[in-house]
Short mmCIF file of C-alpha atoms in Angstrom, two decimals:
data_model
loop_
_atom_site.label_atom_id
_atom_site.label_comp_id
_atom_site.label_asym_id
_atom_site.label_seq_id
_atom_site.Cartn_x
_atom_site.Cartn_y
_atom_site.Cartn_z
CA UNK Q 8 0.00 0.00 0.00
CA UNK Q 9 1.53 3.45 -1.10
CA UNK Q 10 0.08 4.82 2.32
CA UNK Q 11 2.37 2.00 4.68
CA UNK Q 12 5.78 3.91 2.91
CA UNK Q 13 7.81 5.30 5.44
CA UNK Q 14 9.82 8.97 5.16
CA UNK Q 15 12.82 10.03 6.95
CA UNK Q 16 12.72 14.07 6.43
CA UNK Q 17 15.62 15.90 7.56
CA UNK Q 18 15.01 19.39 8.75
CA UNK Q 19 11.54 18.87 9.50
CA UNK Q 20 10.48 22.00 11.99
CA UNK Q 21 10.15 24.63 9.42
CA UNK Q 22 10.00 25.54 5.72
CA UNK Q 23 9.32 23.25 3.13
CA UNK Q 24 10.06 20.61 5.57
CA UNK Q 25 7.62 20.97 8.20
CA UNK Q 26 4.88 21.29 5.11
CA UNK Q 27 5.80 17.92 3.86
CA UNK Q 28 5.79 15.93 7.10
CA UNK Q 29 2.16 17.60 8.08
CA UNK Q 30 0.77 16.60 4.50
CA UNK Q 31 2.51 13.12 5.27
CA UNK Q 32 1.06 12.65 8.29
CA UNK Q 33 -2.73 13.56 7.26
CA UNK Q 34 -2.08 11.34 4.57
CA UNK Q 35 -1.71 8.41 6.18
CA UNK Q 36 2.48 7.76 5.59
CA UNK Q 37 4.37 6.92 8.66
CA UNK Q 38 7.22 9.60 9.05
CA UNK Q 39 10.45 10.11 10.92
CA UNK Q 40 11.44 13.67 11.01
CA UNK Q 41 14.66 15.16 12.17
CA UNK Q 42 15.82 18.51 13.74
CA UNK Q 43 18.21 19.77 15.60
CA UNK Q 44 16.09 20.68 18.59
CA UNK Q 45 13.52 17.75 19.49
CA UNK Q 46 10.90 20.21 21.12
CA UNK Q 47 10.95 22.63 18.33
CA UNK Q 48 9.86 19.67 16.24
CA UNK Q 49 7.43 18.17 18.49
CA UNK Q 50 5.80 21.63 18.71
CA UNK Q 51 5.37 22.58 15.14
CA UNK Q 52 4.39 19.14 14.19
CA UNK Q 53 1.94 18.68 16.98
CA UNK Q 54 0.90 15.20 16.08
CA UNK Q 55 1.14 12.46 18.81
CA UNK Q 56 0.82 8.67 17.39
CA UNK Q 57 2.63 5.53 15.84
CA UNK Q 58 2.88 7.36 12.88
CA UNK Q 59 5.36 9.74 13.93
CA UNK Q 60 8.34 9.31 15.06
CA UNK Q 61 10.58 12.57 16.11
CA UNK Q 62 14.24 12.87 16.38
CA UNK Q 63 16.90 15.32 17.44
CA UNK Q 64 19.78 14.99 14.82
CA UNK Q 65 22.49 16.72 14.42
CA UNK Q 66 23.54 16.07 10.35
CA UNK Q 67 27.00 17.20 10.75
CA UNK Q 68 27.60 14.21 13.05
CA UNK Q 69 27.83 11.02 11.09
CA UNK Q 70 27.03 9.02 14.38
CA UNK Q 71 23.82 11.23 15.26
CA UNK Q 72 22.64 10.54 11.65
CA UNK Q 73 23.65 6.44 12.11
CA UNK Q 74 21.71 6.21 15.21
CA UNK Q 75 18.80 8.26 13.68
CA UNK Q 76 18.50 5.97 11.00
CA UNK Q 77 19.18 2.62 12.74
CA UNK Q 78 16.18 4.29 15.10
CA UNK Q 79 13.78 4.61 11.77
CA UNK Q 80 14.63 1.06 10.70
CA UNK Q 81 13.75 -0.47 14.61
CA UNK Q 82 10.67 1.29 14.91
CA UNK Q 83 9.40 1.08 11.50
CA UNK Q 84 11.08 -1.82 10.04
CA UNK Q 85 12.18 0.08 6.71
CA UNK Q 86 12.99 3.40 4.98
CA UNK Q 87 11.45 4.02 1.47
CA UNK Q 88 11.58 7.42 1.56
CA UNK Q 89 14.88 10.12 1.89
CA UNK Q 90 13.88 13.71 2.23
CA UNK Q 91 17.22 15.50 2.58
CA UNK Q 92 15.70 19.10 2.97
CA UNK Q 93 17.89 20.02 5.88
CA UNK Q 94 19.83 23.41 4.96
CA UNK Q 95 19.73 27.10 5.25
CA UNK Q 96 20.53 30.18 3.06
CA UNK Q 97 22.91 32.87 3.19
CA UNK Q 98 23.71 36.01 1.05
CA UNK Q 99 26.53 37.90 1.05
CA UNK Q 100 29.25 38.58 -1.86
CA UNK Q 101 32.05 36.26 -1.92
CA UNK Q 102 34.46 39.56 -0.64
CA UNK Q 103 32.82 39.41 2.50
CA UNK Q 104 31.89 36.04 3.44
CA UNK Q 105 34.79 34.41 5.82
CA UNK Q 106 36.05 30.78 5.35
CA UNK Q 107 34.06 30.19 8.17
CA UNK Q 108 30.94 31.05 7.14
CA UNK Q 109 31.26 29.13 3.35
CA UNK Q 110 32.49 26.12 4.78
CA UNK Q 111 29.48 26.57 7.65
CA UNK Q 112 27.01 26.42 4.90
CA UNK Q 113 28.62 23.76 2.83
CA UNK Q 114 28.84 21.72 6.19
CA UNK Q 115 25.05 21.82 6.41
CA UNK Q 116 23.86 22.48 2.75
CA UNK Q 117 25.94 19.32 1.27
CA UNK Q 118 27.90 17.07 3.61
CA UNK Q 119 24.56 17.20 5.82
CA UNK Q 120 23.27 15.61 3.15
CA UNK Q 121 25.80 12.98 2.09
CA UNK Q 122 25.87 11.85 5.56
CA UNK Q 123 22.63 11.14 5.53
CA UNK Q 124 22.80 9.56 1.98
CA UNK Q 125 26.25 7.25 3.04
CA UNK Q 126 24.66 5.98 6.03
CA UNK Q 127 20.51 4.75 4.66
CA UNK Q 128 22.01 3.62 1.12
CA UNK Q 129 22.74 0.41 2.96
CA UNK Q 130 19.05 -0.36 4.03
CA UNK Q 131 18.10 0.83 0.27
CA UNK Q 132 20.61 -1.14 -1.48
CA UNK Q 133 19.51 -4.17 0.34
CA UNK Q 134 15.38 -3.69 -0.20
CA UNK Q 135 16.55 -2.93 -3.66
CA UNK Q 136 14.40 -0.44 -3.54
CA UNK Q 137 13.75 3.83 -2.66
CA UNK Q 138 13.60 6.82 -3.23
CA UNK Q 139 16.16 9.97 -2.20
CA UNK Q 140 14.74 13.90 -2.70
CA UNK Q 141 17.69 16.08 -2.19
CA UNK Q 142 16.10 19.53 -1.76
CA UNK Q 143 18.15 21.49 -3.76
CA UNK Q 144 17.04 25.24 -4.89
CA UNK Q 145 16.16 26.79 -8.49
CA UNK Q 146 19.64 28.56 -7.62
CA UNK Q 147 21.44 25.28 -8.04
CA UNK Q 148 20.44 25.88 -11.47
CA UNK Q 149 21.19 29.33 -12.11
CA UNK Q 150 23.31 31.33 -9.62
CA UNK Q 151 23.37 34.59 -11.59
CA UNK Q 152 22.23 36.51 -8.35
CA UNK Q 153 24.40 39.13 -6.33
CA UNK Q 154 25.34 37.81 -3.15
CA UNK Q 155 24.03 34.22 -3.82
CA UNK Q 156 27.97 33.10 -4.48
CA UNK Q 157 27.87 30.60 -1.82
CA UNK Q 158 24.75 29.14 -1.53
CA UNK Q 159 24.53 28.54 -4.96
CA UNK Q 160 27.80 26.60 -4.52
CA UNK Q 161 25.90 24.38 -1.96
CA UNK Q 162 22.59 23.93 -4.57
CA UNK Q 163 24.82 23.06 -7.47
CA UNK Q 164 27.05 21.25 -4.99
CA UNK Q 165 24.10 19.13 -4.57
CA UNK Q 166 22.54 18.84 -8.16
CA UNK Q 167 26.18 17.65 -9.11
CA UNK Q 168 26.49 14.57 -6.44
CA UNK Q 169 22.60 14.00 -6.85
CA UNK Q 170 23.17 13.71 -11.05
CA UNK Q 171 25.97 10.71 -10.13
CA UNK Q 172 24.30 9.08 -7.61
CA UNK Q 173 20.83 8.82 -9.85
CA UNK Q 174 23.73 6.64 -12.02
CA UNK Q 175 25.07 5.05 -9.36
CA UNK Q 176 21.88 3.07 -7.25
CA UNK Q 177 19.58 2.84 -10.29
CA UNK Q 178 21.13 -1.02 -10.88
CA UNK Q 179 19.73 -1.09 -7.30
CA UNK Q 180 15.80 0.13 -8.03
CA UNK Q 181 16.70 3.16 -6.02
CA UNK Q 182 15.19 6.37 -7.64
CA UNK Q 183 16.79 9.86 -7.38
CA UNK Q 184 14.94 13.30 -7.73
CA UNK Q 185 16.59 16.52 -7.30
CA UNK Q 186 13.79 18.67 -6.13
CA UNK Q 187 14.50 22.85 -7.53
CA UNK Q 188 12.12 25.10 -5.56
CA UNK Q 189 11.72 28.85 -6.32
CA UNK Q 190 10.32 31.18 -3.45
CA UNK Q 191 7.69 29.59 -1.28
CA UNK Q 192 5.70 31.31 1.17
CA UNK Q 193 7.76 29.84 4.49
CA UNK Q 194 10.28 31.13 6.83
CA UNK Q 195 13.19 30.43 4.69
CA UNK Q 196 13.61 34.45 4.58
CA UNK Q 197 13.18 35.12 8.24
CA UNK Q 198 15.81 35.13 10.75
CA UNK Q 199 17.62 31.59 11.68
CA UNK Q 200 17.12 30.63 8.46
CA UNK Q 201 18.97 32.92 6.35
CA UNK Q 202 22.32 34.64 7.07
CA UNK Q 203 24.18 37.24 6.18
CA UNK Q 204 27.72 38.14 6.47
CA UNK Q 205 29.40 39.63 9.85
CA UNK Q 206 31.04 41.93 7.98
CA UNK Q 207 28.92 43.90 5.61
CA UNK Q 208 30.86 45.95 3.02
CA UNK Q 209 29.30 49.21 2.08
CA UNK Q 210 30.88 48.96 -1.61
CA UNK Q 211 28.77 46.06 -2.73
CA UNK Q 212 25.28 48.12 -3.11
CA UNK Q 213 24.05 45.14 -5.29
CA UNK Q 214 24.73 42.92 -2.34
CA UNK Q 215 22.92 45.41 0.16
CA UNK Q 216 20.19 45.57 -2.17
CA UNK Q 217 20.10 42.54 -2.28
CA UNK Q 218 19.83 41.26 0.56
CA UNK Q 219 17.44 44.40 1.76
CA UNK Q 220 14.97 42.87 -0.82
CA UNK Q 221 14.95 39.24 0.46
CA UNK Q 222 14.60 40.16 4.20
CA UNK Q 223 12.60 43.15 3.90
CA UNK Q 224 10.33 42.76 0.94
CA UNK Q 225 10.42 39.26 -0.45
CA UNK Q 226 9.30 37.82 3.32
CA UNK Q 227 6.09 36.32 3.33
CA UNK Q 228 5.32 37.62 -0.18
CA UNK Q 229 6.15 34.39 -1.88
CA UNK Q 230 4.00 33.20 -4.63
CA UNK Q 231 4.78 29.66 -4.11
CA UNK Q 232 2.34 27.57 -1.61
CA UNK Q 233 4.26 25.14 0.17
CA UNK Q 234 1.12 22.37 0.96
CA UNK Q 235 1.41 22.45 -3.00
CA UNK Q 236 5.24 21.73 -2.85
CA UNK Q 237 4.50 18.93 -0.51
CA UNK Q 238 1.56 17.42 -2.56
CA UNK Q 239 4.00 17.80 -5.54
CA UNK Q 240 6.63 15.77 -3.90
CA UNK Q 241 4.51 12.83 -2.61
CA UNK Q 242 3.15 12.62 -6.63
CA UNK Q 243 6.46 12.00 -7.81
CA UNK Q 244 7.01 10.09 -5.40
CA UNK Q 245 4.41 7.85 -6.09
CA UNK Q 246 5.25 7.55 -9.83
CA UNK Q 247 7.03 4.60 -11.09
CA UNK Q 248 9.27 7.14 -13.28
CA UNK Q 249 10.12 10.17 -10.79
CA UNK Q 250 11.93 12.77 -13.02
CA UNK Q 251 15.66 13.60 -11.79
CA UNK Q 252 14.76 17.33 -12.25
CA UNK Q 253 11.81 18.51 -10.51
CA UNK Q 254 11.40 22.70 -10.53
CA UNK Q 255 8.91 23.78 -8.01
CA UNK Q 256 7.17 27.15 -9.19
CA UNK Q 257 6.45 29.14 -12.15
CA UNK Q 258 9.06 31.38 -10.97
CA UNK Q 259 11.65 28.43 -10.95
CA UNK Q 260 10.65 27.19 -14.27
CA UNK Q 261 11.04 30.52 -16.08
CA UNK Q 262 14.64 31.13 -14.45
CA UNK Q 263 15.36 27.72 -15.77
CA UNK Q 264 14.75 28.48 -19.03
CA UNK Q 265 16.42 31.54 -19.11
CA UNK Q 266 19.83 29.77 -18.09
CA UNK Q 267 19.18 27.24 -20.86
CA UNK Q 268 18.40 29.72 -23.41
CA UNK Q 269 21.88 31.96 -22.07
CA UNK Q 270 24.12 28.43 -22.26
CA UNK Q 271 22.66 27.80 -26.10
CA UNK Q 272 23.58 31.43 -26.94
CA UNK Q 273 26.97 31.44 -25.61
CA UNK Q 274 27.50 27.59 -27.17
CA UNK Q 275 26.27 28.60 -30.56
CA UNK Q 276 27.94 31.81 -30.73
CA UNK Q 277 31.31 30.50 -29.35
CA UNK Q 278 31.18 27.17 -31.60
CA UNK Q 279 33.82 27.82 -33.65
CA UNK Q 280 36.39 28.53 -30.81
CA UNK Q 281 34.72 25.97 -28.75
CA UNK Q 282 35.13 23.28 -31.23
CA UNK Q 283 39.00 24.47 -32.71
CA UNK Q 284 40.63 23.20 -29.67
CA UNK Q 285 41.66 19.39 -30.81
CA UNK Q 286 44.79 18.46 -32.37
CA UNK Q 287 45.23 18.91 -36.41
#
């Protein structure tokens, strides 16, 4: 029955997360859910049965994630279902982000991820079966934005290891779906879940701009609908060909295009240099 699959969702207490865990639940699926804090989760899922299972998780940790998972697997007896959705965003231009703060969202954005990925491809190899949603961003696609620098790196990060592991567990029936979202109506805009540099340089107006637009102006003004984004998700899910690209939003699928139409352009008008580059 599609309605016994399990999910694991990581970062499950807000955003597109939280969305897709309530639609879960009212649905019928049994679902894990992670967070780092294990109130925050329990409070803005408020559901209290079998079907639920919280858990505090810290992704960074590869033995948190292990012990989350071998959790899922004793009290459910299987994972179908990956949801790595776990990340946050951050704008600043590359000038004035620190090491720290890159390598801060990279930890999160991408080896969060993988962690999760390395340690449940075990139980999915051996079912030969699954599915893994890594919730990527329509700016793992395109990255053309001022002060985006290093949170596109993340997205495409993840579109790039997501692209070779579709190759890599198909022999295996496991299905891979990178999921491209443009601006949904959430709290991915609000404070704790997007940051901005320490040290703000005044020469970078774009950046300020910027960055005044998404905090100030963009919050809460979203055009996407994030129950939609979750219904979306469970459909492909339940299709026996999931696409490996899935853009969520008009918005997303219009910036898509755009980048397509710029790469043609710049291939077509660069051919000839492109293609003189072999040996005579």
């Amino acid at each position: 029955m599609e309605s016994k699959k399990v999910w694991f969702v990581t970062g499950a207490s807000k955003g597109l997360g939280l969305s897709l865990v309530k639609k879960l639940l009212s649905d019928g699926y049994r679902v894990a859910a992670t967070s780092r804090n294990l109130s925050d989760l329990s409070k803005a899922v408020d559901h209290h049965s079998d079907q639920f299972l919280p858990l505090a998780v810290n992704i960074k940790n590869e033995e948190s994630v292990h012990e989350a998972i071998e959790k899922v697997i004793s009290t459910f007896g299987k994972i179908d279902v990956v949801v790595n959705n776990a990340g946050y965003g951050l704008l600043g231009g590359l000038e004035e982000l620190t090491d720290e703060e890159a390598r801060e969202n990279f930890d999160i954005n991408v080896f969060g991820s993988l962690n999760v990925i390395r340690k449940v491809l075990p139980y999915l190899r051996e079912q030969q079966s699954g599915n893994i949603l890594n919730i990527s961003s329509v700016g793992g696609f395109t990255g053309s934005a001022p002060g985006g620098g290093i949170y596109c790196a993340t997205k495409f990060a993840v579109n790039g290891f997501s692209e070779a592991l579709y190759s890599e567990v198909k022999p295996f029936g496991i299905k891979v779906t990178i999921v491209m979202p443009g601006y949904f109506r959430t709290n991915f805009l609000s404070e704790g879940s997007l940051a901005v540099p320490k040290n703000q340089m005044d020469a970078y107006q774009n950046v300020r701009d910027m960055v005044n637009l998404h905090q100030n102006d963009m919050d809460q003004q979203q055009a996407g609908d994030p129950e939609k984004a979750a219904a979306a998700m469970i459909q492909v899910v339940s299709d026996p060909n999931p696409p490996l690209n899935l853009f969520l939003g008009e918005d997303a699928y219009n910036a898509a295009n755009s980048k397509i139409a710029a790469v043609q352009k710049d291939l077509e008008s660069w051919k000839t240099l492109t293609t003189s580059t072999a040996f005579e």
